[in-house]
Amino acid sequence: MRSVLLALLLLAPVPALAQRPETLDEKERTELLATREAAWRAWFSGDRATLEAMLPPDFIGIGWGGGAWNNRESSLAESETFARGGGKLTLLEFPRTEIQVYGDVAVVYSDYKVGYSTGGEPVIQSGRATEVFVRRGGRWLHPAWHLDSGK
């Protein structure tokens, strides 16, 4: 009886998150990283249509400056305010990126460096990003991000 129970336990399905992360093929990786870059560029340019297509209604964003967490509407509003105020993206780099994929969920860890001007003043910001992506209908949605200074 013990042998049967042991065999059943060994053959039982393992929860997806206890398994090793999957690997994206080159095309999938390229699409995912293009989605990430498009999200950053859309935010800095105030591109509401792109962000609305990418950020689901339950979006959560934690920005690099502390303060309140953003939902979809507050993130869209901050993006538009930045762009309307004359803010411009001048630099976007991701010197290090690691990706974990579990089914249709990808977690992208990055070091980032972003340059922008606001009010005529140049700013360079660097730090770390943890971004969540979910594949739905053959495309990547971006339901969450968390940025920090890396300090």
mmCIF file of C-alpha atoms in Angstrom:
data_model
loop_
_atom_site.group_PDB
_atom_site.id
_atom_site.type_symbol
_atom_site.label_atom_id
_atom_site.label_comp_id
_atom_site.label_asym_id
_atom_site.label_seq_id
_atom_site.Cartn_x
_atom_site.Cartn_y
_atom_site.Cartn_z
ATOM 1 C CA MET A 1 0.000 0.000 0.000
ATOM 2 C CA ARG A 2 2.835 2.412 0.825
ATOM 3 C CA SER A 3 4.381 1.746 -2.588
ATOM 4 C CA VAL A 4 1.121 2.641 -4.323
ATOM 5 C CA LEU A 5 0.767 5.880 -2.318
ATOM 6 C CA LEU A 6 4.375 6.829 -3.014
ATOM 7 C CA ALA A 7 3.922 6.153 -6.727
ATOM 8 C CA LEU A 8 0.758 8.295 -6.799
ATOM 9 C CA LEU A 9 2.542 11.146 -5.053
ATOM 10 C CA LEU A 10 5.451 10.983 -7.469
ATOM 11 C CA LEU A 11 3.134 10.974 -10.471
ATOM 12 C CA ALA A 12 0.861 13.745 -9.185
ATOM 13 C CA PRO A 13 0.979 16.972 -11.196
ATOM 14 C CA VAL A 14 3.328 19.622 -9.841
ATOM 15 C CA PRO A 15 1.899 23.162 -9.620
ATOM 16 C CA ALA A 16 3.093 25.368 -12.485
ATOM 17 C CA LEU A 17 5.024 27.771 -10.263
ATOM 18 C CA ALA A 18 6.992 24.935 -8.682
ATOM 19 C CA GLN A 19 8.298 23.965 -12.108
ATOM 20 C CA ARG A 20 11.272 25.507 -13.855
ATOM 21 C CA PRO A 21 10.525 28.613 -15.890
ATOM 22 C CA GLU A 22 9.924 28.037 -19.564
ATOM 23 C CA THR A 23 12.126 29.520 -22.259
ATOM 24 C CA LEU A 24 10.785 31.842 -24.933
ATOM 25 C CA ASP A 25 11.886 31.274 -28.477
ATOM 26 C CA GLU A 26 13.654 34.187 -30.176
ATOM 27 C CA LYS A 27 10.470 35.479 -31.845
ATOM 28 C CA GLU A 28 8.505 35.428 -28.578
ATOM 29 C CA ARG A 29 11.361 37.089 -26.683
ATOM 30 C CA THR A 30 11.616 39.806 -29.338
ATOM 31 C CA GLU A 31 7.839 40.426 -29.178
ATOM 32 C CA LEU A 32 7.880 40.593 -25.378
ATOM 33 C CA LEU A 33 10.803 43.017 -25.231
ATOM 34 C CA ALA A 34 9.249 45.149 -27.988
ATOM 35 C CA THR A 35 6.067 45.333 -25.900
ATOM 36 C CA ARG A 36 8.095 46.417 -22.878
ATOM 37 C CA GLU A 37 9.866 49.140 -24.852
ATOM 38 C CA ALA A 38 6.594 50.285 -26.432
ATOM 39 C CA ALA A 39 5.056 50.645 -22.962
ATOM 40 C CA TRP A 40 7.900 52.856 -21.729
ATOM 41 C CA ARG A 41 7.883 54.979 -24.891
ATOM 42 C CA ALA A 42 4.081 55.286 -24.831
ATOM 43 C CA TRP A 43 4.143 56.417 -21.205
ATOM 44 C CA PHE A 44 6.760 59.114 -21.816
ATOM 45 C CA SER A 45 5.005 60.370 -24.960
ATOM 46 C CA GLY A 46 1.521 60.470 -23.421
ATOM 47 C CA ASP A 47 0.277 57.895 -25.947
ATOM 48 C CA ARG A 48 -2.989 57.040 -24.243
ATOM 49 C CA ALA A 49 -4.286 54.758 -27.020
ATOM 50 C CA THR A 50 -1.228 52.493 -26.874
ATOM 51 C CA LEU A 51 -1.293 52.368 -23.079
ATOM 52 C CA GLU A 52 -5.034 51.656 -22.983
ATOM 53 C CA ALA A 53 -4.515 48.719 -25.345
ATOM 54 C CA MET A 54 -1.643 47.408 -23.224
ATOM 55 C CA LEU A 55 -2.672 48.068 -19.610
ATOM 56 C CA PRO A 56 -5.641 45.984 -18.445
ATOM 57 C CA PRO A 57 -8.289 47.508 -16.143
ATOM 58 C CA ASP A 58 -6.718 45.869 -13.048
ATOM 59 C CA PHE A 59 -3.254 47.357 -13.750
ATOM 60 C CA ILE A 60 -1.009 48.200 -10.764
ATOM 61 C CA GLY A 61 2.072 50.399 -11.133
ATOM 62 C CA ILE A 62 4.610 51.191 -8.444
ATOM 63 C CA GLY A 63 6.810 54.069 -9.552
ATOM 64 C CA TRP A 64 10.410 54.858 -8.702
ATOM 65 C CA GLY A 65 9.635 57.874 -6.548
ATOM 66 C CA GLY A 66 7.628 56.204 -3.804
ATOM 67 C CA GLY A 67 4.188 57.540 -3.056
ATOM 68 C CA ALA A 68 0.862 56.007 -3.943
ATOM 69 C CA TRP A 69 0.596 53.026 -6.222
ATOM 70 C CA ASN A 70 -0.993 53.766 -9.579
ATOM 71 C CA ASN A 71 -3.984 52.112 -11.121
ATOM 72 C CA ARG A 72 -4.640 52.253 -14.850
ATOM 73 C CA GLU A 73 -6.376 55.649 -14.802
ATOM 74 C CA SER A 74 -3.831 57.385 -12.578
ATOM 75 C CA SER A 75 -0.938 56.047 -14.659
ATOM 76 C CA LEU A 76 -2.624 57.256 -17.866
ATOM 77 C CA ALA A 77 -3.214 60.666 -16.269
ATOM 78 C CA GLU A 78 0.422 60.975 -15.102
ATOM 79 C CA SER A 79 1.629 60.034 -18.582
ATOM 80 C CA GLU A 80 -0.561 62.664 -20.222
ATOM 81 C CA THR A 81 0.456 65.305 -17.677
ATOM 82 C CA PHE A 82 4.140 64.587 -18.311
ATOM 83 C CA ALA A 83 3.749 64.871 -22.108
ATOM 84 C CA ARG A 84 1.451 67.916 -21.993
ATOM 85 C CA GLY A 85 3.974 69.653 -19.750
ATOM 86 C CA GLY A 86 6.598 69.357 -22.470
ATOM 87 C CA GLY A 87 8.333 66.272 -21.114
ATOM 88 C CA LYS A 88 10.372 64.358 -23.685
ATOM 89 C CA LEU A 89 12.100 60.998 -23.554
ATOM 90 C CA THR A 90 15.748 61.344 -24.600
ATOM 91 C CA LEU A 91 17.288 57.999 -23.590
ATOM 92 C CA LEU A 92 15.971 54.494 -22.918
ATOM 93 C CA GLU A 93 18.331 51.613 -22.154
ATOM 94 C CA PHE A 94 17.994 48.236 -20.482
ATOM 95 C CA PRO A 95 21.590 47.113 -19.813
ATOM 96 C CA ARG A 96 20.499 43.878 -18.130
ATOM 97 C CA THR A 97 17.307 41.877 -18.574
ATOM 98 C CA GLU A 98 16.260 38.496 -17.208
ATOM 99 C CA ILE A 99 12.956 36.818 -18.061
ATOM 100 C CA GLN A 100 10.984 34.111 -16.296
ATOM 101 C CA VAL A 101 8.007 32.593 -18.113
ATOM 102 C CA TYR A 102 5.303 30.409 -16.592
ATOM 103 C CA GLY A 103 2.699 29.536 -19.214
ATOM 104 C CA ASP A 104 1.176 32.795 -20.408
ATOM 105 C CA VAL A 105 2.824 34.903 -17.688
ATOM 106 C CA ALA A 106 6.246 36.509 -18.080
ATOM 107 C CA VAL A 107 8.136 38.375 -15.382
ATOM 108 C CA VAL A 108 10.817 40.679 -16.786
ATOM 109 C CA TYR A 109 13.564 41.908 -14.456
ATOM 110 C CA SER A 110 15.723 44.744 -15.747
ATOM 111 C CA ASP A 111 18.236 47.366 -14.928
ATOM 112 C CA TYR A 112 17.131 50.507 -16.726
ATOM 113 C CA LYS A 113 18.510 53.912 -17.598
ATOM 114 C CA VAL A 114 16.102 56.554 -18.786
ATOM 115 C CA GLY A 115 16.770 60.136 -19.792
ATOM 116 C CA TYR A 116 14.121 62.766 -20.209
ATOM 117 C CA SER A 117 13.637 66.486 -20.109
ATOM 118 C CA THR A 118 10.931 68.230 -18.193
ATOM 119 C CA GLY A 119 10.647 71.970 -17.880
ATOM 120 C CA GLY A 120 13.782 72.277 -20.006
ATOM 121 C CA GLU A 121 15.855 70.395 -17.427
ATOM 122 C CA PRO A 122 17.541 67.120 -18.408
ATOM 123 C CA VAL A 123 17.130 64.199 -16.011
ATOM 124 C CA ILE A 124 18.853 60.819 -16.020
ATOM 125 C CA GLN A 125 17.223 58.143 -13.894
ATOM 126 C CA SER A 126 18.464 54.610 -13.422
ATOM 127 C CA GLY A 127 17.275 51.726 -11.343
ATOM 128 C CA ARG A 128 15.629 48.351 -11.470
ATOM 129 C CA ALA A 129 12.315 47.263 -12.935
ATOM 130 C CA THR A 130 10.160 44.224 -12.331
ATOM 131 C CA GLU A 131 7.438 44.039 -14.961
ATOM 132 C CA VAL A 132 4.668 41.488 -15.407
ATOM 133 C CA PHE A 133 3.270 40.566 -18.810
ATOM 134 C CA VAL A 134 0.374 38.239 -19.643
ATOM 135 C CA ARG A 135 -0.190 36.726 -23.083
ATOM 136 C CA ARG A 136 -3.832 36.996 -24.140
ATOM 137 C CA GLY A 137 -5.220 36.626 -27.630
ATOM 138 C CA GLY A 138 -1.740 36.232 -29.101
ATOM 139 C CA ARG A 139 -0.337 39.480 -27.681
ATOM 140 C CA TRP A 140 1.305 40.643 -24.479
ATOM 141 C CA LEU A 141 -0.605 42.786 -21.981
ATOM 142 C CA HIS A 142 1.218 44.658 -19.225
ATOM 143 C CA PRO A 143 -0.753 44.356 -15.939
ATOM 144 C CA ALA A 144 1.960 45.466 -13.511
ATOM 145 C CA TRP A 145 5.306 47.136 -12.988
ATOM 146 C CA HIS A 146 7.478 48.039 -10.039
ATOM 147 C CA LEU A 147 10.391 50.427 -10.413
ATOM 148 C CA ASP A 148 13.017 51.307 -7.822
ATOM 149 C CA SER A 149 16.254 53.250 -7.654
ATOM 150 C CA GLY A 150 18.372 50.152 -7.124
ATOM 151 C CA LYS A 151 19.832 51.635 -3.940
#
